[in-house]
Short mmCIF file of C-alpha atoms in Angstrom, two decimals:
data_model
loop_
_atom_site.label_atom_id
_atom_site.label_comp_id
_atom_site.label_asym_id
_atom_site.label_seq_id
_atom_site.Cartn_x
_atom_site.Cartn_y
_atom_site.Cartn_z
CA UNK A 15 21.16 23.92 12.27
CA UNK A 16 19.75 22.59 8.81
CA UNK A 17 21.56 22.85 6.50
CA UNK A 18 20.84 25.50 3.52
CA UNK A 19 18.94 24.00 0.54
CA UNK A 20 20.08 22.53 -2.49
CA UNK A 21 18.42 24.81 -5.24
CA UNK A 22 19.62 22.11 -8.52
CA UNK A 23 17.24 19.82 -5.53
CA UNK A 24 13.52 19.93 -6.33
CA UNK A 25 11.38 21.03 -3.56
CA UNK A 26 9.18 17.53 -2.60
CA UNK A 27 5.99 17.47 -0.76
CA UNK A 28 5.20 14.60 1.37
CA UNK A 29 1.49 13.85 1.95
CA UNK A 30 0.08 11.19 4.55
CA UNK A 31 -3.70 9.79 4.80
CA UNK A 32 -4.03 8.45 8.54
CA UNK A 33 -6.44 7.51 10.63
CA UNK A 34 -6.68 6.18 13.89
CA UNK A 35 -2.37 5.84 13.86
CA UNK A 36 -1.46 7.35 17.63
CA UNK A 37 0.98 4.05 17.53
CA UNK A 38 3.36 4.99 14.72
CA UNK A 39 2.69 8.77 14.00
CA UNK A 40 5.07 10.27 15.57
CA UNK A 41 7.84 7.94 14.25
CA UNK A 42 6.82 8.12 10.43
CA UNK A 43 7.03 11.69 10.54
CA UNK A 44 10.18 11.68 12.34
CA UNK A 45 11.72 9.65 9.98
CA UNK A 46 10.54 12.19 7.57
CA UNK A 47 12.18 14.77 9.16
CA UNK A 48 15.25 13.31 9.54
CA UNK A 49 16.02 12.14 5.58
CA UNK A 50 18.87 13.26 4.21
CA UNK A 51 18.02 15.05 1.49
CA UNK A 52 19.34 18.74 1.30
CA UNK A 53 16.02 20.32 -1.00
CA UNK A 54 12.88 22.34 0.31
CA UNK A 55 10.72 19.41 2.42
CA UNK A 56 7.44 19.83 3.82
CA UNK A 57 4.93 17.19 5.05
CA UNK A 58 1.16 17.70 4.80
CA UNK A 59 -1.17 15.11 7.45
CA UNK A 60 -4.27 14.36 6.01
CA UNK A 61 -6.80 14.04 9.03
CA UNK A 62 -9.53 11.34 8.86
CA UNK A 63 -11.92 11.27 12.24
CA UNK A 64 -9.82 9.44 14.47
CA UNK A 65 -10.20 7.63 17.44
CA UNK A 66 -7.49 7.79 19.56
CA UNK A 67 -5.35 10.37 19.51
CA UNK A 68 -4.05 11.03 16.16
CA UNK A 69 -4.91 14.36 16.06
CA UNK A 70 -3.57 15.54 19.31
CA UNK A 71 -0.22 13.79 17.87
CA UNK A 72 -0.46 15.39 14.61
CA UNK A 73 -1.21 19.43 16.27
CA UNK A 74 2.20 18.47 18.22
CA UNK A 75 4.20 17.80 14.94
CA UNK A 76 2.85 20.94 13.64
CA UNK A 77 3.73 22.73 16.62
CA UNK A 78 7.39 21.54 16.89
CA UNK A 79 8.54 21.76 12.58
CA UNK A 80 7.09 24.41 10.53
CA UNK A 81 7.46 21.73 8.30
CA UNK A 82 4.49 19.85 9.29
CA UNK A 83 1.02 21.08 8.03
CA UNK A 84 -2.42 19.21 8.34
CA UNK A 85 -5.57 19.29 6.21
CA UNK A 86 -9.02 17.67 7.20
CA UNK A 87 -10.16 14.19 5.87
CA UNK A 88 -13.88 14.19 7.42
CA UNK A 89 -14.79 10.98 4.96
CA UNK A 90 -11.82 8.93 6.59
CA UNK A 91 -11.38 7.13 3.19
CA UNK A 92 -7.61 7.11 1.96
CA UNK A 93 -7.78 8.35 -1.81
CA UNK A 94 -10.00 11.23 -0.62
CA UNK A 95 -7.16 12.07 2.23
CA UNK A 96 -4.60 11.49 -0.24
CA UNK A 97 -6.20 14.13 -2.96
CA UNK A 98 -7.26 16.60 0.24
CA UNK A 99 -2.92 16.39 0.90
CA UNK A 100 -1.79 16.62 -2.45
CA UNK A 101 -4.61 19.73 -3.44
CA UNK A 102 -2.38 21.39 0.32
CA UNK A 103 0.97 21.07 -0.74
CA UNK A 104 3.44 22.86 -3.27
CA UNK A 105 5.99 21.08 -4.29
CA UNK A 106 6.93 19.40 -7.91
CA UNK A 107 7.91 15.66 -6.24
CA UNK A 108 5.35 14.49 -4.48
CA UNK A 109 5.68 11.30 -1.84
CA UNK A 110 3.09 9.51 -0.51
CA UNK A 111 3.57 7.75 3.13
CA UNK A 112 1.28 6.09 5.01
CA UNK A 113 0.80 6.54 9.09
CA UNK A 114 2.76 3.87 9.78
CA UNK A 115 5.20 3.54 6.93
CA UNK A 116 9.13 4.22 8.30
CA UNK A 117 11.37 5.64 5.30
CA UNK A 118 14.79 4.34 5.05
CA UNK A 119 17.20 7.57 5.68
CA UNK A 120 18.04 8.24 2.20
CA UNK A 121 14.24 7.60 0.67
CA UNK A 122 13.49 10.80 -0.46
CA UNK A 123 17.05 11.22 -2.08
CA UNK A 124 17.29 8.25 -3.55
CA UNK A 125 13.90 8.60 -5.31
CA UNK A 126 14.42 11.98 -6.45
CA UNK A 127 17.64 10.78 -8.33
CA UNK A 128 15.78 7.48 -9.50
CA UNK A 129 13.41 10.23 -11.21
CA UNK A 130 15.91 12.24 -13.17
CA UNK A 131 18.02 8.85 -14.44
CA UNK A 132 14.81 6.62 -15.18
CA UNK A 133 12.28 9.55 -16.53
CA UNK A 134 9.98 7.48 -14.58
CA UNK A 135 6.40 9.57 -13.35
CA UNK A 136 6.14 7.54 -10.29
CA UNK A 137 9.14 5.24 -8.74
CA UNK A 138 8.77 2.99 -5.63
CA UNK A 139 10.23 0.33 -3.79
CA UNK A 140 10.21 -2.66 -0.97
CA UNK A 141 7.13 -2.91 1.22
CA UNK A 142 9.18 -4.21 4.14
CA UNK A 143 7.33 -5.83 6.72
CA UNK A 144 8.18 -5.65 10.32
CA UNK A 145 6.41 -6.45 13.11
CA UNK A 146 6.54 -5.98 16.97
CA UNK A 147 5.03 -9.10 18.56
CA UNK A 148 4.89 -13.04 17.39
CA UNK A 149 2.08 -12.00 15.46
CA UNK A 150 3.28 -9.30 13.44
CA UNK A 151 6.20 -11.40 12.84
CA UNK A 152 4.43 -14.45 11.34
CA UNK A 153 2.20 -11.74 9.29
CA UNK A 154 5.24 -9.82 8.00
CA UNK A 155 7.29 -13.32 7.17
CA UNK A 156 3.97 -13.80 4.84
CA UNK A 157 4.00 -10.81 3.31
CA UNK A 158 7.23 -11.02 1.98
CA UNK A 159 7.31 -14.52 0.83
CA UNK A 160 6.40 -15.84 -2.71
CA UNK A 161 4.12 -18.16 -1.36
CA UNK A 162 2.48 -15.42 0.41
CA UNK A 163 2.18 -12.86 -2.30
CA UNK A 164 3.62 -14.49 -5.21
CA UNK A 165 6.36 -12.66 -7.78
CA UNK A 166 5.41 -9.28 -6.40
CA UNK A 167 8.74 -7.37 -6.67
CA UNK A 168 7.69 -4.80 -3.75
CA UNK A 169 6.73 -7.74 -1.03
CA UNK A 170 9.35 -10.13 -2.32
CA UNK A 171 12.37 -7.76 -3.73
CA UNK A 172 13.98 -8.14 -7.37
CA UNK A 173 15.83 -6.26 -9.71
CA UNK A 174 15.37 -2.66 -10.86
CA UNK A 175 12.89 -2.34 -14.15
CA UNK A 176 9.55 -1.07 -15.15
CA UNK A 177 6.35 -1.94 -12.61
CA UNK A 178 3.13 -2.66 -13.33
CA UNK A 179 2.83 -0.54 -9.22
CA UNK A 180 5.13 -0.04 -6.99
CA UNK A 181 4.41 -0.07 -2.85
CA UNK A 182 3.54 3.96 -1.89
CA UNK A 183 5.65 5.82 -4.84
CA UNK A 184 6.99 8.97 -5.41
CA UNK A 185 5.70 10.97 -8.46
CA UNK A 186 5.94 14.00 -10.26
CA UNK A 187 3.26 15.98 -9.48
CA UNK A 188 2.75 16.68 -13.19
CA UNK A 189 1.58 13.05 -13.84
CA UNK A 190 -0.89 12.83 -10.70
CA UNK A 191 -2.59 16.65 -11.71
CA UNK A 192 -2.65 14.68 -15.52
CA UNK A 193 -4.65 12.11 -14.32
CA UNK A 194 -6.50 14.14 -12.02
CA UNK A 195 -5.21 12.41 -8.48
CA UNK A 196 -6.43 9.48 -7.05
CA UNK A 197 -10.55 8.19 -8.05
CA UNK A 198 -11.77 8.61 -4.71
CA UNK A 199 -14.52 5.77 -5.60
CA UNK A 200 -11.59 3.38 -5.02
CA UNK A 201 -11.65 2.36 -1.17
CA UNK A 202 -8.75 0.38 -1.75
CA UNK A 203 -6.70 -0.83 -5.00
CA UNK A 204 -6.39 2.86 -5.53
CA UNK A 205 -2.27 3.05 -5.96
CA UNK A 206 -2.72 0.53 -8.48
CA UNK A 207 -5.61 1.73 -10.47
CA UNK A 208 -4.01 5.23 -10.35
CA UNK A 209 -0.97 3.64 -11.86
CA UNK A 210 -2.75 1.55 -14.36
CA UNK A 211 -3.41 5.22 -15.79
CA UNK A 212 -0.55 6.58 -15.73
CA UNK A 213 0.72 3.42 -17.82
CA UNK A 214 -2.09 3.72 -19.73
CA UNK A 215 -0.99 7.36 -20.63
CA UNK A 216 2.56 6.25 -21.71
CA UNK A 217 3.94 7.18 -18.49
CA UNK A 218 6.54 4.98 -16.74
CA UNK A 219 6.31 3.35 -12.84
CA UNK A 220 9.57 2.35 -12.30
CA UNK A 221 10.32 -0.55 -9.39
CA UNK A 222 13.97 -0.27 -7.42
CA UNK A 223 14.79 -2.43 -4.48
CA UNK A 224 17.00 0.99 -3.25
CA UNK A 225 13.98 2.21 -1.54
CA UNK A 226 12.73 0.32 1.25
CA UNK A 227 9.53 1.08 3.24
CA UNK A 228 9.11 -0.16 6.66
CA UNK A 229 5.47 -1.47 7.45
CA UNK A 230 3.97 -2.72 10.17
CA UNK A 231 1.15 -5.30 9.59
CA UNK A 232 -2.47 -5.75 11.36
CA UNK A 233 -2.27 -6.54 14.72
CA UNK A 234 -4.93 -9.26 14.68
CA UNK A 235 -6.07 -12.14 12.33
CA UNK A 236 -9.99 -10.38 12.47
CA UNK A 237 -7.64 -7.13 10.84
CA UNK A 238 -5.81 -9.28 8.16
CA UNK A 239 -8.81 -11.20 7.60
CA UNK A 240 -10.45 -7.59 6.67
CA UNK A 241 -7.23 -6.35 5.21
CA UNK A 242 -7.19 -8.76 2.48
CA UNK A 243 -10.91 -9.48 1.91
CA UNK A 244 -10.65 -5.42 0.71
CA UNK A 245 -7.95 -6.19 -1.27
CA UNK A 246 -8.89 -8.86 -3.39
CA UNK A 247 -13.03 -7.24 -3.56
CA UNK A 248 -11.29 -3.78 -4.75
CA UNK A 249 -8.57 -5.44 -6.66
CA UNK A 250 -12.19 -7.21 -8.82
CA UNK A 251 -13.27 -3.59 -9.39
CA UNK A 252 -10.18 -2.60 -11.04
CA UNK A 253 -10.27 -5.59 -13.24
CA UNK A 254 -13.92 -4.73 -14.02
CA UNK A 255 -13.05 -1.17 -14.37
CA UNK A 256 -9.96 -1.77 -16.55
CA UNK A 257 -10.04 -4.45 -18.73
CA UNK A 258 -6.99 -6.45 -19.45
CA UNK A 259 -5.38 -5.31 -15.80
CA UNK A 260 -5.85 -8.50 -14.55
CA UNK A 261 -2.97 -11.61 -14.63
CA UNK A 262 -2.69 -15.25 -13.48
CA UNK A 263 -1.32 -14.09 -10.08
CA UNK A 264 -4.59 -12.41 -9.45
CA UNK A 265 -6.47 -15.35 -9.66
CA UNK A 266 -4.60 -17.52 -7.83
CA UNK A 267 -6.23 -16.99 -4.31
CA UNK A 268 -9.66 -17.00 -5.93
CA UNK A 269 -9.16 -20.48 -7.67
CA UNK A 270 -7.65 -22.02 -4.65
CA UNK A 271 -10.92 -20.75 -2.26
CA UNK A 272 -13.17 -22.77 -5.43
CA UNK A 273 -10.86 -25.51 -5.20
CA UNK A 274 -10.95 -26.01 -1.34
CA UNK A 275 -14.75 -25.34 -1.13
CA UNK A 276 -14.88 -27.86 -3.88
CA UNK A 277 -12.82 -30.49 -2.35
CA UNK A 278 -14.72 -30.01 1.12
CA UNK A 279 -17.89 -30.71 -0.72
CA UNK A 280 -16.67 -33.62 -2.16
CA UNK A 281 -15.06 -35.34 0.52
CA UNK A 282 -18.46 -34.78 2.79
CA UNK A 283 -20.65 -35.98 0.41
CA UNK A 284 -19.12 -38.23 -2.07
CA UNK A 285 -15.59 -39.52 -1.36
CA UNK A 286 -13.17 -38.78 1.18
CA UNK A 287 -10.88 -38.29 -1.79
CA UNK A 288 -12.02 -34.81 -2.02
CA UNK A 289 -10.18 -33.88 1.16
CA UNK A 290 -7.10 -34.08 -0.52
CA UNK A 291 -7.17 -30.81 -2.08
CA UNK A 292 -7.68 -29.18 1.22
CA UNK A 293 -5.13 -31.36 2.65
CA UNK A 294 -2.74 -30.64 -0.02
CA UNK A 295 -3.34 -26.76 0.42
CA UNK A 296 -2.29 -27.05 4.41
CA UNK A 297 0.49 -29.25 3.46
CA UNK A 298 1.84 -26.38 1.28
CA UNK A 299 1.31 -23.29 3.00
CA UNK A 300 3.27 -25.44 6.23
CA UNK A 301 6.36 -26.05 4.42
CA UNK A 302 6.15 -22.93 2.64
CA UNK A 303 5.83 -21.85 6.09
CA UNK A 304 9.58 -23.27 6.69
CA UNK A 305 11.91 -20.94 4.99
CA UNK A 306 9.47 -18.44 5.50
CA UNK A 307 9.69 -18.36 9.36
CA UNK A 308 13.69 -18.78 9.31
CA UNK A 309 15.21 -16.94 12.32
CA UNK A 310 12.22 -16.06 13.84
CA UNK A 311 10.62 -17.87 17.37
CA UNK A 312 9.34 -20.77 17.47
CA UNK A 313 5.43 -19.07 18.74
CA UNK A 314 5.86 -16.59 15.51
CA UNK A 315 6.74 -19.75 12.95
CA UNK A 316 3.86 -21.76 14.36
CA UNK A 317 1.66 -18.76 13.31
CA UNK A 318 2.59 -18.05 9.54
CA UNK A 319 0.61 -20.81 8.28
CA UNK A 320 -2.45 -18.77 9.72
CA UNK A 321 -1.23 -15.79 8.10
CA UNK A 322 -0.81 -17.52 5.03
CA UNK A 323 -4.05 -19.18 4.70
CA UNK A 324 -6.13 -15.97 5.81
CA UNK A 325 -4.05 -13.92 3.16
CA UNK A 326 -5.21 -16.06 0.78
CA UNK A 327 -8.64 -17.19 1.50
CA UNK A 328 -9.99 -14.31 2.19
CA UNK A 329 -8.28 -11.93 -0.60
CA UNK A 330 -9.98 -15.16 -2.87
CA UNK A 331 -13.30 -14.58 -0.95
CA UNK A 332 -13.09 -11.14 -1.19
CA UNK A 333 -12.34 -11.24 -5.19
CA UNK A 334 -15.09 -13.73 -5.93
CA UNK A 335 -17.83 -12.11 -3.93
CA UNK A 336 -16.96 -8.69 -4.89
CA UNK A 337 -20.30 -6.56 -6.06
CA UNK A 338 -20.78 -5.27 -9.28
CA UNK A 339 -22.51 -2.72 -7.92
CA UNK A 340 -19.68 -1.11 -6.84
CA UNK A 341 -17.72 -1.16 -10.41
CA UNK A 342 -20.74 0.43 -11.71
CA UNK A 343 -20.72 3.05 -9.03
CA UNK A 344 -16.93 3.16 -9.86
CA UNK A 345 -17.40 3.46 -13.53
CA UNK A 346 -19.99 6.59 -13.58
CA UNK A 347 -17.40 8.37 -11.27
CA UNK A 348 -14.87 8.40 -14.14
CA UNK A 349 -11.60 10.50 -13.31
CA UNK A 350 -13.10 13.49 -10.93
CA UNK A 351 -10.78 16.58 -11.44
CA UNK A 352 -10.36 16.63 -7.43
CA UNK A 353 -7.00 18.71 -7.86
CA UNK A 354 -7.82 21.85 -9.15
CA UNK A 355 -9.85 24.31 -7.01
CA UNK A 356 -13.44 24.52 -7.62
#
């Protein structure tokens, strides 16, 4: 038997966006289910048009918890899911997980108190990869290394402080119906353009390696490949969108794609000298590769350097062949009031 509510606890909705996610479903939601964290919880599925059988999953959870509640997402796209959830639910704390995002036991808690002490309007935490197969190992020992992703304090960890974002987040439902939810325009980059505006508003995002995410990474090097061509082509829009959002860590994977291009030119049609700046890129990303892989087998270490260099390459191809178009499409959209009814 549960036990009875905390009423000094606020009451938190949690809101999910997934799509095609009959692999982890039922375990993010369970994990859900089972925080410890004595308030009012409910949990509110966005649908997109799945696949496989999400749905079927998701009418189970809502048949077993009166807990569970779904909307519909018929565009599929994550920021319109993510409004559709938060626009269903009641509840001053809002949490946003994705389909296959495991919270640590105590996430919900944790946050909630992070909240009061910090005055923070959105807090978040560790973006911890884990995979399943050799694959998803190599990806995940990528994605939370620096010389995967650089300083940033949700892949890599770090101490407690101010965020320019945070991996997921947990807000006050106050500062997302102030900035009027998530611009839906934004395919991806949309946690961090959302929380360039709540900065921008004098609000606080507030970084603490006490909550931990699990997250399981793309199956596939085609998936990453996409993955991170989206990130760095949505990540351009933002900059375009906002100006001074962008920093030297940004343009790290777009300089090293001119570089290698460069040095490929080069070394075919002038000097075999030019090679050494591809060269010197392998060379990097395989001893970075070292520490990186420690602990795991040998077939998963022998793939992190092919992590690492799609990662990079393509989040570099994707920022530097990004469309304008789509900043001016992104740009006329403004800040849609998508969380009041019409």
């Amino acid at each position: 038997m549960n036990a009875k509510p905390d009423v000094q606890l606020p009451a938190v909705s949690v809101i999910m966006p997934v799509l095609d996610e009959e692999r982890h479903l039922r375990g993010a939601v369970q994990a859900i289910l089972a925080q410890e964290y004595a308030g009012e919880l409910e949990v509110v599925i966005a649908l997109g048009p799945s696949k496989d059988r999400t749905d079927e999953i998701a009418a189970q959870l809502v048949a077993e918890d009166s807990r569970v509640h779904t909307v519909p997402n018929p565009t599929g796209r994550t920021p319109a899911a993510l409004n559709a959830a938060i626009k269903a639910s009641r509840h001053p704390v809002v949490v946003r997980v994705d389909g296959h995002g495991m919270l640590s036991q105590n996430y919900i808690a944790t946050a909630v108190r992070l909240l009061e002490e910090t005055g923070a309007q959105n807090v978040g935490g560790i973006m911890h990869a884990e995979g399943e197969n050799d694959w998803e190992h190599a990806v995940a020992a990528a994605m939370t290394s620096k010389i995967g992703v650089g300083n940033a304090a949700f892949h890599t960890g770090g101490e407690a402080g101010p965020a320019q974002t945070v991996y997921l987040g947990v807000f006050r439902r106050a500062a997302l119906e102030q900035q009027g939810g998530y611009n839906e325009e934004f395919i991806r980059a949309q946690d961090w353009e959302l929380n360039f505006r709540i900065r921008e508003a004098g609000g606080l995002i507030w970084f603490s390696p006490e909550l931990r995410v699990s997250y399981r990474p793309r199956p596939s090097v085609k998936a990453l490949a996409k993955q991170y061509k989206d990130y760095g082509r949505w990540r351009h829009v933002v900059a375009r969108y906002h100006s001074g959002s962008i920093n030297l860590r940004y343009l790290a994977p777009p300089t090293a794609v001119c570089a290698i291009a460069a040095g490929i030119v080069v070394g075919a049609a002038l000097t075999p000298l030019g090679f050494l700046i591809p060269g010197g890129y392998l060379a990097a990303i395989a001893l970075g590769s070292l520490p990186a892989g420690k602990g795991l087998p040998l077939k998963a270490r022998l793939q992190i350097p092919v992590a690492l260099a799609t990662m990079h390459m393509c989040w570099g191809f994707g920022f530097l062949t990004s469309p304008k178009s789509l900043a001016r499409k992104v740009i006329a959209s403004r800040r849609p009031a998508v969380l009041t009814e019409a």
